Amino acid sequence: MGPHRGDLLKKELNIFTFKNLLEHFPYRHIDKTKINRISEINSQTEFVQIKGKLIDVELVGEKKAKRLIATLRDPSSTIELVWFQGIHWIQKTLHVGKEYIVYGRTGFFQGNVQITHPEMELANQDISDDKFILEPVYPSTEKLKSKGLGGRQIGKLTRQLFSLLSEKDIPEILPYSILRQLKLSGRFKAFSAIHFPDNLQIYTEALNRLKFEELFVAQLRMGLIKSQRHRYSKGVVFNHVGDLFNSFYSSYLPFELTGAQKKVLKEIRKDTGTGRQMNRLLQGDVGSGKTVVALLSMLLAADNGYQSCLLSPTEILARQHFDHFTELIKELPLSVQLLTGSTKSKERKKIIEKLINGSLDILIGTHAIIEDAVQFNNLGLAIIDEQHRFGVAQRAKLWTKSPIAPHVLVMTATPIPRTLAMTAYGDLDYSVMDELPPGRQPVITVHRYEDNRPQVMDFIRSEIDRGKQAYIIFPLIEESEKLDYENLMKGYENVKAYFPEPKYWISMVHGRQHKDTRETNMQRFVENDTQIMVATTVIEVGVNIPNATVMVIESAEKFGLSQLHQLRGRVGRGKDKSFCILLTSGKLNQEARERLKIMCATNDGFKIAEKDMEIRGPGDIGGTRQSGMLDFRLANIIEDRQWLELASKMAAEQLDKDPELSSAENLMLKNHLFLQHGKTQWSKIS
Ligand code: ADP
Ligand code: MG
């Protein structure tokens, strides 16, 4: 092709090489033998292919409204074809009186059916075309279309390319044992058939083969990173369980651990005893009891003479952990300190001194821990709570705090669907706590409209009269921050009218307050000095106040599913029956309605996460990690779950048999991975 169109192809579709073109897959195929009659087109018709004579071409309108309108006639009727862009170029290519095959999406304008920016081809122009019954249609752009490189024309390029290729140009990379076992088609055949299949079955086979390849290669890459870390990384050794751990476990632990907590602790002990660095993601639904797992792991570190730290996303949470830990281990000979942004500089200096001389065992804090000035004597374990609040770079800094990288335990309460975890976190060690402490009752969740507000307030009052507490949460959406604060204040006044002082007291907590005010208000609620907490989502994660039994979420339609689930997780943390009330206006769109329905139907964070992924797509779930790791060309981790599971299993087996992929069978595969290397973020930390 000429340089002009070549450049456009690069700019518009990132197609620079033959390989790029081969991997620009069609999104559908048209059955070329099927021609629609114009008279058959109705409002249900989406794409049509018609054949007819061009009887008129006309330029109408002025300036911006200028458009090209052509009329096509077939034996049944006539139809208008419309162009808004590339008008002059297109006008030159249209010849009144000739027969065309026209393909495009139908639309209605003032009651008349028309096709905008259709793809035009002279009928019977290229006889060899006809042997392809299923003609591929490719993603294209308006710009390319206006230069004659629409979704069908790109197929001509691809076909031309294929006429130059032979089997050796697209060599097999999958091991033959796998091809045989899964009865997958060969690579060359698959590439050729995904573009130019003879029939639907051949197309499906090709598609499956290439999807499998994509997923398998990705799983293999993750598996390699993981197994190499297991074999070559260096980690400090926690080789024994000592007095601190044991005496805490037998004398001070306020409850029996759940099976899931025990399982995870075992995994952590095993990891940290090997001399390899642990890099473990711990996922546990809200309220599953991750905090005590963190504490016991820190005691394990201390038993082996190492310091540890716990990083929390907010000051409120860090303080809560600190208070909780100091209370629980007050009888143990350990020193624990809190370091946050509001720690006074004199105090901070002292803490750093003690960290460096080794007299401080456990440090709890916020981002302040990551700052360069904070150095340790021998940091052996770093725990990160609610990881989705931290960026990758911030977390990576923890690695530099010690000559041998500390063990890292990342805890998250945002459940990640299994398939997503496999693809996005496949290189990490991964634990799930899928069990709640005994005696918990599911939070009863209901959806109420604005009109029901008085009843909702009455209900809160009845709970308070029983000695319980309530949260009322207002949304905070960045684009309309000012408005949101106004709403919050209005809401606060409103609540106050229902719950007048001095019978009732209300705490208000939001991000614009001075830290001290926020802290005091929080503390008053913790101590049941105030019965109601009016807040923005600053309390979304981690806050643990078991006496609170009601969670009202205002404008609940503005929240995403995982956020709603997190917020709901603030109640139902004690033995009492708890309630979550989702308040909304009457006007809800379909997606919001869906979200609210799911919330009312289940308390299971993993089910909610699956739904969330279905609604929003995998790319939007759970922060920075996945972007780039999920951009499969063909596979879709929701629809192709079975292929993903299979690919994951096969990749693990292959690495078991041949950890370095050095056998003859795996040579091509290794080569392929190596060539893709640049694509991979070989990140060490979750
Ligand atoms: P999360 O996993 O959401 O961080 P927490 O660690 O805050 O959960 O625990 C939630 C509540 O459950 C806390 O009040 C905690 O004391 C309690 N808890 C944790 N483990 C157990 C257990 N094994 N038995 C009973 N209660 C537990
Ligand atoms: Mg927590």
XYZ file of C-alpha atoms and ligand atoms in Angstrom, residues 253-259 261 284-293 317 320-321 324 328 385-386 411-413 433 436-440 541-546 566 569-570 572-575, ligand 1:
74
model
C -6.035 -14.297 72.187
C -9.662 -13.361 72.939
C -11.230 -16.025 70.716
C -10.570 -19.273 68.949
C -9.145 -18.724 65.464
C -11.304 -19.728 62.528
C -10.149 -22.535 60.286
C -7.205 -17.910 59.911
C -10.512 -11.928 53.119
C -13.994 -10.561 52.994
C -14.857 -7.701 55.308
C -14.984 -8.901 58.893
C -13.169 -12.180 58.262
C -10.550 -11.248 60.846
C -7.416 -10.282 58.978
C -6.119 -8.017 61.720
C -5.343 -10.777 64.162
C -3.552 -12.716 61.437
C -7.296 3.002 60.797
C -7.368 1.874 65.595
C -4.839 -0.884 64.903
C -6.100 -2.556 69.492
C -3.951 -7.038 73.238
C -3.643 -3.342 55.103
C -6.278 -2.621 52.467
C -4.138 -7.733 52.969
C -7.214 -6.741 51.062
C -10.907 -6.795 51.843
C -9.977 -16.374 53.994
C -16.318 -15.539 58.913
C -15.897 -15.885 62.668
C -18.697 -17.922 64.202
C -21.930 -16.301 65.344
C -22.049 -13.606 62.698
C -12.291 0.699 55.045
C -11.347 -1.156 58.157
C -13.139 0.757 60.882
C -14.262 -1.685 63.567
C -17.001 -0.620 65.955
C -19.007 -3.736 66.817
C -17.140 -2.188 52.040
C -18.980 -4.244 56.216
C -18.775 -1.599 58.953
C -22.517 -6.750 61.485
C -19.205 -6.976 63.273
C -20.611 -8.056 66.609
C -23.206 -10.541 67.783
P -11.199 -7.502 58.655
O -10.833 -8.814 58.018
O -12.355 -6.859 57.956
O -10.025 -6.602 58.827
P -11.152 -7.568 61.511
O -9.789 -8.146 61.628
O -11.309 -6.126 61.813
O -11.764 -7.894 60.093
O -12.129 -8.429 62.421
C -13.478 -8.129 62.553
C -13.981 -8.461 63.936
O -13.978 -9.866 64.148
C -13.119 -7.886 65.037
O -13.987 -7.373 66.028
C -12.337 -9.058 65.543
O -11.981 -8.928 66.890
C -13.308 -10.204 65.348
N -12.661 -11.509 65.131
C -11.595 -11.772 64.356
N -11.312 -13.085 64.353
C -12.234 -13.682 65.133
C -12.476 -15.036 65.524
N -11.709 -16.035 65.105
N -13.522 -15.263 66.336
C -14.320 -14.255 66.756
N -14.150 -12.965 66.426
C -13.119 -12.670 65.628
